[in-house]
XYZ file of C-alpha atoms in Angstrom:
225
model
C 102.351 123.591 75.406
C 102.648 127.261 76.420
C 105.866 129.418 75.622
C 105.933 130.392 79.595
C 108.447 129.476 82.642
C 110.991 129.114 79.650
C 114.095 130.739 81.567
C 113.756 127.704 84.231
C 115.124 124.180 83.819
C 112.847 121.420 83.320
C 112.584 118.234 85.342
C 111.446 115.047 84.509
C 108.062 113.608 87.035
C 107.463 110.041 87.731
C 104.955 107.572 89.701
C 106.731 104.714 91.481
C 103.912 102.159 92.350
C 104.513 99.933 95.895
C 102.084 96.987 95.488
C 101.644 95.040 98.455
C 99.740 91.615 98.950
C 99.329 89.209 101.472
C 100.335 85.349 100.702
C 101.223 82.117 103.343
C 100.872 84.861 106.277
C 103.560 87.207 104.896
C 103.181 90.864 103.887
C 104.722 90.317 100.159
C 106.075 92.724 97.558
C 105.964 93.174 93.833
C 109.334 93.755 92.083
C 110.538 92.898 88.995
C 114.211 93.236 87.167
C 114.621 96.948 85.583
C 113.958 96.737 81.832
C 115.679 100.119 81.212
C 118.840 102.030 81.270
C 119.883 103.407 83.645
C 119.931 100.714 86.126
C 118.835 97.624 83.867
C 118.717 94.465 85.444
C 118.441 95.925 88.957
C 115.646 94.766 91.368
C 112.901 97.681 91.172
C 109.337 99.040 92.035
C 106.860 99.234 89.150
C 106.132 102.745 87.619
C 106.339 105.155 84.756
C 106.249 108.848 83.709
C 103.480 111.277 84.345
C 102.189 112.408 80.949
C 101.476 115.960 79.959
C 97.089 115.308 79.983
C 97.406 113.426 83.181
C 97.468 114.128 86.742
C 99.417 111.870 89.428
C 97.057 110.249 90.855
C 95.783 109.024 87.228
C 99.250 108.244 85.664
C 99.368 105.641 89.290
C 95.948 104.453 88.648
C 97.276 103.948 84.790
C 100.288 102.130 86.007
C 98.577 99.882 88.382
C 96.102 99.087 85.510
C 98.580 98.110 83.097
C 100.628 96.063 85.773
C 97.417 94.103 87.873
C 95.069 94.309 85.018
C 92.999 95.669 88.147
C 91.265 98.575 89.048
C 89.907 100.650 91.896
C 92.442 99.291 93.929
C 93.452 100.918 97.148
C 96.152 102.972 96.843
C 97.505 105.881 99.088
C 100.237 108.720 98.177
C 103.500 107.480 100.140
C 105.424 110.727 99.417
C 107.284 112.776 96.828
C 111.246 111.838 96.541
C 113.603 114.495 94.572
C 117.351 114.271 95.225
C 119.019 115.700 93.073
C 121.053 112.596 92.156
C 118.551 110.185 92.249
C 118.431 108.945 88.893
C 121.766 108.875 87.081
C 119.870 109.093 84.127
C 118.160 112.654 84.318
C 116.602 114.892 87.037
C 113.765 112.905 87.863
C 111.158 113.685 90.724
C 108.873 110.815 91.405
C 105.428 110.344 93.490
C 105.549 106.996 95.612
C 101.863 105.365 95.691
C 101.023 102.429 97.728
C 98.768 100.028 96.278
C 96.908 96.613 98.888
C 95.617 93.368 96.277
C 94.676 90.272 97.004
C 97.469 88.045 95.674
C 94.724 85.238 94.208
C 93.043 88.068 92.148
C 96.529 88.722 90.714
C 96.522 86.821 86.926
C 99.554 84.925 86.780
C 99.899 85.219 82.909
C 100.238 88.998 83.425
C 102.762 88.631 86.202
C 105.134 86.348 83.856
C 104.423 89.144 80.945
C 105.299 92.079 83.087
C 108.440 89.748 84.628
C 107.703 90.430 88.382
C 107.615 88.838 91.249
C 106.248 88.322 95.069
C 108.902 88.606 98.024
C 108.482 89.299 101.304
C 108.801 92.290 102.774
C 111.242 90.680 105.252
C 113.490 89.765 102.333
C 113.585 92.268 100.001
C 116.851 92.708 97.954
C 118.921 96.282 97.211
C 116.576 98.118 95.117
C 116.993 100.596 92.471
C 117.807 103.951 93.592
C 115.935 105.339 96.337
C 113.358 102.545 96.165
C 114.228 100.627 99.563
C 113.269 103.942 101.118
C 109.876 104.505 99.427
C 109.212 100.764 100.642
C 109.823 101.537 104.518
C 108.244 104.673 104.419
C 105.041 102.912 102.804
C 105.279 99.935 105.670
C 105.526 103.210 108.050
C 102.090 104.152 106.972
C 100.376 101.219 106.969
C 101.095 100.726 110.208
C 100.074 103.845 111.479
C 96.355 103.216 109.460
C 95.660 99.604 109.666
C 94.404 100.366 113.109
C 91.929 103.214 112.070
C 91.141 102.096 108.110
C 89.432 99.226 107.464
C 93.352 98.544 104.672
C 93.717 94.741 106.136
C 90.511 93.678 104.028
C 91.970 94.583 100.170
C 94.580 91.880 100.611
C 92.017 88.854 101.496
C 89.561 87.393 99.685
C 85.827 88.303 100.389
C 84.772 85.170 102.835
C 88.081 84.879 104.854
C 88.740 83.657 108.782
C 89.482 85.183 111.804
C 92.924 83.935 111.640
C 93.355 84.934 108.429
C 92.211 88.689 109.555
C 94.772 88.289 112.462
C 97.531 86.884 110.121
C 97.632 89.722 108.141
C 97.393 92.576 110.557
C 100.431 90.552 112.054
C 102.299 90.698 108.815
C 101.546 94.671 108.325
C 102.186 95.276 112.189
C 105.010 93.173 112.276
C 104.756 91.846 115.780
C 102.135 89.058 117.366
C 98.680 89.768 118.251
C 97.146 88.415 121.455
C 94.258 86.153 119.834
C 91.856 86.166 122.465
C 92.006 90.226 122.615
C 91.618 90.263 118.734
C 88.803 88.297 117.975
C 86.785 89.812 121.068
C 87.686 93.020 119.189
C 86.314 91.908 115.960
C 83.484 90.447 116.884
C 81.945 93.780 118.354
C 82.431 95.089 114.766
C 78.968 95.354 113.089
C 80.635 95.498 109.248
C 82.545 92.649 109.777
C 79.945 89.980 109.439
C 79.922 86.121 110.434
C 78.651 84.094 107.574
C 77.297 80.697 107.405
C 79.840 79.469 105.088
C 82.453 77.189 106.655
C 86.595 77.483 105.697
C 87.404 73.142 105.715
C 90.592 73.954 103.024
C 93.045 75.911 105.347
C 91.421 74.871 108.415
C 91.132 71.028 109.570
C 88.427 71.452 111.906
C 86.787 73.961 109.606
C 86.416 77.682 110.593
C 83.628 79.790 109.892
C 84.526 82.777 107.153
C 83.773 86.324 107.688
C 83.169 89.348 105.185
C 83.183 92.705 105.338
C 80.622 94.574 104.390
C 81.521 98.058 102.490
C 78.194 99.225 102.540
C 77.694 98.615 106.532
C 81.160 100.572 107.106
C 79.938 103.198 104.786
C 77.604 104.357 107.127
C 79.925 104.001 110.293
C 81.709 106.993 112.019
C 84.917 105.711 112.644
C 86.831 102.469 112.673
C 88.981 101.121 115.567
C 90.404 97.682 116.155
């Protein structure tokens, strides 16, 4: 540590980590009861304190490692959140990150250890602090990106249906899509590819799965659907 900026007050930064996924057609929500005072016992987002060696965007990756056991997940800065009275504890400025898994890659051993849970977005409980507020904002910009990132496909699996791919832009959007419109949408989409692999669990008839192909996108301009 250096001796300088000593005449000003220090402040305390955090990372508050939003993990969404996607489960029985409903945008869901990871939150877990606060293990700390102040506030313990309270419905609350995942995070932790930014360490002196690390930058934000590495003390959220660290976070999200140490809560999903995953990495390289896709996760987007919601936005910084600093009243004053925020935390009763101290003065405490957090980063909001928003984080897309898919729910079945989620071990459920580290779930139970870490004591949170899935709830839908639609009926979330009070939250700790300001966290309701990072939530909406996060919802806010998903919905302004679904329809120019290819975000939907982090929160299925890698073969997954058309009406799977509809369900969950429906969840994010939070309003119907017209089917017909949709899937004549997708299907002019060269990186999402039909397979030959047929879907006979979730579908009685049996659909046929779809994947999306990173490497195909990679080389793409833009994205629109």
């Amino acid at each position: 540590m250096t001796v300088f900026y000593g005449e000003h007050t220090k402040v305390l930064v955090s990372v508050d980590c939003i993990v969404f996924g996607f489960d029985h057609n409903k945008l869901k929500l990871l939150i877990g009861r606060r293990q700390m005072d102040p506030g313990r016992g309270e419905w609350s987002l995942y995070g932790g304190f930014v360490r002196e060696d690390e930058s934000l965007v590495e003390a959220a990756n660290r976070v999200l490692l140490k809560l999903t056991g995953l990495d390289n997940l896709y996760m987007k800065q919601v936005g910084a959140f600093g009243a004053i009275d925020r935390d009763p504890g101290e003065r405490v400025i957090t980063v909001a990150y928003c984080a897309l898994i898919n729910v079945a890659d989620y071990d459920e051993q580290l779930r139970e250890q870490h004591g949170v849970q899935w709830v839908s977005v639609d009926e979330l409980p009070k939250l700790y602090s300001d966290h309701n507020e990072m939530v909406r904002k996060a919802i806010t910009l998903l919905r302004r990106r679904v329809g120019n990132e290819p975000l939907s496909f982090n929160l299925l699996p890698e073969l997954f249906t058309l009406t799977q791919l509809q369900h969950v832009y429906e969840a994010i959007l939070g309003e119907q899509i017209d089917k017909r419109n949709f899937r004549k949408r997708v299907k002019a989409i060269d990186f999402i590819e039909k397979t030959e692999y047929i879907d006979k669990q979730t579908s009685k008839r049996g659909a046929v799965l779809y994947r999306f192909n990173r490497e195909a996108f990679a080389n793409e301009s833009s994205f629109r659907l």
